[in-house]
């Protein structure tokens, strides 16, 4: 058993922590990055590329740096601490996951270099978080494929150069079989998108697909077998989200503790009241439980066996969700009015955590996955 | 013991419902129900419609437009306003400064202020909290020094709800810097147009401009605007804060929100059917409803007990109602967040001048969830309420 990072991982952590501290440490900088039409800083994205962060999950043969879920965890935790806006989850974890596991290596170079960015177009009006609920259709033609449908809340979908679209080539709307995945250039004829800000300060897009004609090689993986691949990639994203949450919770907890030590009422610091101390202690308990489960998620994220992997990742997200809920709400409450303001950082962490809880499945949905599996796999 | 309303009480409730549903514009009630903030005009329209029916100030003394209602009728009124998504008449006017002036003000003050306060021709803001005086309100520093026929006010108030619309503000100010904390405080009425007052917006995490900072720089206030006696302001403030106890739980809000949660869940696709088919979700709603039923009966017990109490004494039961009531309101807004699902994430359309991304009711859901964190902070935070219970009830 070994919880220590390797020397290389420690260096990675130091450099990404430094980058995030420099570019987000002063909260005004985040507002500034946000004002960019893309909703994040392209300059900063280029720095991510220079540091090698964008190539981490890809193997060296693919043009990457051969990192794994632990490296992703290190990066996502730092991004969570800084409430970073860049599309690391969308383009590298999700998009990159589809490229490397779906055998689409030709685009990896541009993604690693930061010139191409990806977004995962999956949610539909009726689908909620069900990956297999797909009404968008893919029809085979002589020239390749034609996609027809609408996708919603595509994270960073407005600025991505390419979209990964789930579409149904066979079966009924909620069948598990018959779903295919497509790599679609954002400027494809018939594809239109409308971008907007999200509650947590990120960007998303509505994507309309009207007779979008694609060549045969747009298909990722095997026809009709998109779901298992989506589940693999989403599980990797769940591990990444857990790490982002841990970073955000850690920063929010620190911010709260600092405030409890400074803010005076009734002639003393509010942190001297035992009622407040116990609440801050419970926040730490929740944070450490989440950190443990995030390590478990990283360990299980790339396991190819869904029977082992799926309940493990669901368990991690369920626990992290509950910690995020508790820490977010308690941080606001223990600050009092000040945390209700846009001006102050705590509310922004709370909003990101609230939205993160809902990403790729809410708490009850994940608990259900674990329950239906009959619990967690025994010793891994 | 009979927990049911009498036939007369039911008739009274039906009469109120009829008025609320016909006299308050449907668009306004719809906006309230969807969790949106109202404009100045919408608040005024709803307030004046209630006033025209004699229903803006039922808790005032009879002579000033109040109602000769029983505690149960008052409770029914409060619940039905909220349960029908009617905006409460402006609480700063109706529940706060109005009763203080009616009870402690001079005859001139009553004549000058009460009619306009009831009709909202005068819009009031509450200037109590300061940057350094939140839970510990009595540590407030804004000062008023007497110079001839005037007080000169200096200092800063904050969290002033809707202060940007206010014509007047009622302040707690320190008039005797030498006296012990609570004893040197006075209650002063100040015209917001007086030179030396600056209002600055505070934007809250839901993106709304609901609260403000208000700065006072050598503001000259006629001495006749002092309410009651100098240095007795803390007593009036305590009266004011305990005055609204009958509505502190806002059960009507939670009731309306949970009803909406159920009806929206029934129309929200999920799985092969709707979200309402989801047993885990229904279980969460059931837990909220169980809590709500208990709170409703607790609230009724407090209401029924009121006839045996001296009405000027704060009731420690109000702390129980505040804690549970605020938790339930927050629980209801959180359930709505689940109903909206992924669509809760989109910013409201007005921020980008486009049609809404999801169902039109979904866009106010996350902002209201964020905004409602306030209900366990203001009006005496839930921690302060627990301190009160520990001291006043438990003798700890
Ligand atoms: C949206 C909003 C609207 C408001 N509108 C108005 C208004 O119109 N007019 C007005 O005058 N005020 C208004 N307020 C102010 C409100 O009353 C204060 O926010 C409240 O009194 C808490 O004060 P604070 O924010 O300074 O928090 P603090 O008093 O600094 O409290 C911070 C934390 O410490 C805890 N704490 C403090 N003391 C103790 C203790 N002894 N034991 C245990 N825990 C303790 C609190 O519960 C809280 O969790 C508003 C506030 C908000 C958020």
PDB file of C-alpha atoms and ligand atoms in Angstrom, chain A residues 263 265-266 270 273 276 333-337 340, chain B residues 92 126-129 134-135 158-161 210-211 374 377-379 381 383-384 387, ligand 1:
ATOM      1  CA  UNK A 263     -14.630  37.781  12.057  1.00  0.00           C
ATOM      2  CA  UNK A 265     -19.055  39.291  16.975  1.00  0.00           C
ATOM      3  CA  UNK A 266     -19.945  39.578  20.650  1.00  0.00           C
ATOM      4  CA  UNK A 270     -16.925  33.613  15.783  1.00  0.00           C
ATOM      5  CA  UNK A 273     -17.959  29.505  19.587  1.00  0.00           C
ATOM      6  CA  UNK A 276     -19.289  26.885  15.072  1.00  0.00           C
ATOM      7  CA  UNK A 333     -23.940  29.547   6.679  1.00  0.00           C
ATOM      8  CA  UNK A 334     -20.825  29.934   8.816  1.00  0.00           C
ATOM      9  CA  UNK A 335     -19.737  33.013   6.901  1.00  0.00           C
ATOM     10  CA  UNK A 336     -23.104  34.722   7.300  1.00  0.00           C
ATOM     11  CA  UNK A 337     -24.201  37.411   4.842  1.00  0.00           C
ATOM     12  CA  UNK A 340     -24.111  35.634  -0.155  1.00  0.00           C
TER      13      UNK A 340
ATOM     14  CA  UNK B  92     -40.443  46.761   6.259  1.00  0.00           C
ATOM     15  CA  UNK B 126     -34.580  48.572   7.375  1.00  0.00           C
ATOM     16  CA  UNK B 127     -31.257  50.041   8.451  1.00  0.00           C
ATOM     17  CA  UNK B 128     -30.171  47.830  11.334  1.00  0.00           C
ATOM     18  CA  UNK B 129     -27.193  45.669  10.279  1.00  0.00           C
ATOM     19  CA  UNK B 134     -24.595  41.312  12.295  1.00  0.00           C
ATOM     20  CA  UNK B 135     -25.599  38.711  14.837  1.00  0.00           C
ATOM     21  CA  UNK B 158     -25.430  47.183   5.107  1.00  0.00           C
ATOM     22  CA  UNK B 159     -27.593  44.377   3.707  1.00  0.00           C
ATOM     23  CA  UNK B 160     -30.331  46.951   3.261  1.00  0.00           C
ATOM     24  CA  UNK B 161     -32.949  44.974   1.344  1.00  0.00           C
ATOM     25  CA  UNK B 210     -31.650  42.818  -3.686  1.00  0.00           C
ATOM     26  CA  UNK B 211     -29.423  44.348  -0.998  1.00  0.00           C
ATOM     27  CA  UNK B 374     -30.236  33.681   3.281  1.00  0.00           C
ATOM     28  CA  UNK B 377     -28.776  33.696   8.056  1.00  0.00           C
ATOM     29  CA  UNK B 378     -31.005  36.724   8.396  1.00  0.00           C
ATOM     30  CA  UNK B 379     -33.621  37.547  11.014  1.00  0.00           C
ATOM     31  CA  UNK B 381     -29.283  33.172  12.213  1.00  0.00           C
ATOM     32  CA  UNK B 383     -27.168  29.406  15.340  1.00  0.00           C
ATOM     33  CA  UNK B 384     -28.441  32.428  17.254  1.00  0.00           C
ATOM     34  CA  UNK B 387     -28.535  29.883  21.489  1.00  0.00           C
TER      35      UNK B 387
HETATM   36  C1  LIG C   1     -30.123  38.612   1.741  1.00  0.00           C
HETATM   37  C2  LIG C   1     -30.032  39.343   3.063  1.00  0.00           C
HETATM   38  C3  LIG C   1     -30.903  40.389   3.324  1.00  0.00           C
HETATM   39  C4  LIG C   1     -30.808  41.126   4.508  1.00  0.00           C
HETATM   40  N1  LIG C   1     -31.629  42.213   4.702  1.00  0.00           N
HETATM   41  C5  LIG C   1     -31.416  43.030   5.770  1.00  0.00           C
HETATM   42  C6  LIG C   1     -32.109  44.290   5.899  1.00  0.00           C
HETATM   43  O1  LIG C   1     -32.954  44.653   5.064  1.00  0.00           O
HETATM   44  N2  LIG C   1     -31.801  45.081   6.948  1.00  0.00           N
HETATM   45  C7  LIG C   1     -30.894  44.735   7.894  1.00  0.00           C
HETATM   46  O2  LIG C   1     -30.702  45.497   8.831  1.00  0.00           O
HETATM   47  N3  LIG C   1     -30.225  43.555   7.815  1.00  0.00           N
HETATM   48  C8  LIG C   1     -30.446  42.697   6.770  1.00  0.00           C
HETATM   49  N4  LIG C   1     -29.723  41.507   6.649  1.00  0.00           N
HETATM   50  C9  LIG C   1     -28.637  41.239   7.598  1.00  0.00           C
HETATM   51  C10 LIG C   1     -28.837  40.010   8.471  1.00  0.00           C
HETATM   52  O3  LIG C   1     -29.718  40.267   9.485  1.00  0.00           O
HETATM   53  C11 LIG C   1     -27.445  39.569   8.951  1.00  0.00           C
HETATM   54  O4  LIG C   1     -26.803  38.971   7.852  1.00  0.00           O
HETATM   55  C12 LIG C   1     -27.510  38.605  10.102  1.00  0.00           C
HETATM   56  O5  LIG C   1     -27.837  39.294  11.263  1.00  0.00           O
HETATM   57  C13 LIG C   1     -26.191  37.864  10.320  1.00  0.00           C
HETATM   58  O6  LIG C   1     -25.116  38.750  10.448  1.00  0.00           O
HETATM   59  P1  LIG C   1     -23.776  38.586   9.599  1.00  0.00           P
HETATM   60  O7  LIG C   1     -24.150  38.344   8.209  1.00  0.00           O
HETATM   61  O8  LIG C   1     -22.910  39.722   9.908  1.00  0.00           O
HETATM   62  O9  LIG C   1     -23.122  37.249  10.148  1.00  0.00           O
HETATM   63  P2  LIG C   1     -22.274  37.087  11.539  1.00  0.00           P
HETATM   64  O10 LIG C   1     -23.040  37.657  12.647  1.00  0.00           O
HETATM   65  O11 LIG C   1     -20.884  37.539  11.312  1.00  0.00           O
HETATM   66  O12 LIG C   1     -22.307  35.502  11.668  1.00  0.00           O
HETATM   67  C14 LIG C   1     -21.452  34.635  10.963  1.00  0.00           C
HETATM   68  C15 LIG C   1     -21.689  33.220  11.458  1.00  0.00           C
HETATM   69  O13 LIG C   1     -21.388  33.122  12.837  1.00  0.00           O
HETATM   70  C16 LIG C   1     -22.477  32.595  13.545  1.00  0.00           C
HETATM   71  N5  LIG C   1     -22.547  33.154  14.891  1.00  0.00           N
HETATM   72  C17 LIG C   1     -22.507  34.456  15.230  1.00  0.00           C
HETATM   73  N6  LIG C   1     -22.597  34.594  16.551  1.00  0.00           N
HETATM   74  C18 LIG C   1     -22.702  33.345  17.067  1.00  0.00           C
HETATM   75  C19 LIG C   1     -22.819  32.803  18.392  1.00  0.00           C
HETATM   76  N7  LIG C   1     -22.861  33.586  19.450  1.00  0.00           N
HETATM   77  N8  LIG C   1     -22.908  31.459  18.526  1.00  0.00           N
HETATM   78  C20 LIG C   1     -22.881  30.649  17.453  1.00  0.00           C
HETATM   79  N9  LIG C   1     -22.753  31.103  16.191  1.00  0.00           N
HETATM   80  C21 LIG C   1     -22.668  32.428  16.004  1.00  0.00           C
HETATM   81  C22 LIG C   1     -23.676  32.978  12.719  1.00  0.00           C
HETATM   82  O14 LIG C   1     -24.795  32.167  12.985  1.00  0.00           O
HETATM   83  C23 LIG C   1     -23.140  32.784  11.319  1.00  0.00           C
HETATM   84  O15 LIG C   1     -23.194  31.441  10.996  1.00  0.00           O
HETATM   85  C24 LIG C   1     -29.836  40.752   5.477  1.00  0.00           C
HETATM   86  C25 LIG C   1     -28.975  39.678   5.215  1.00  0.00           C
HETATM   87  C26 LIG C   1     -29.057  38.969   4.021  1.00  0.00           C
HETATM   88  C27 LIG C   1     -28.095  37.831   3.781  1.00  0.00           C
END
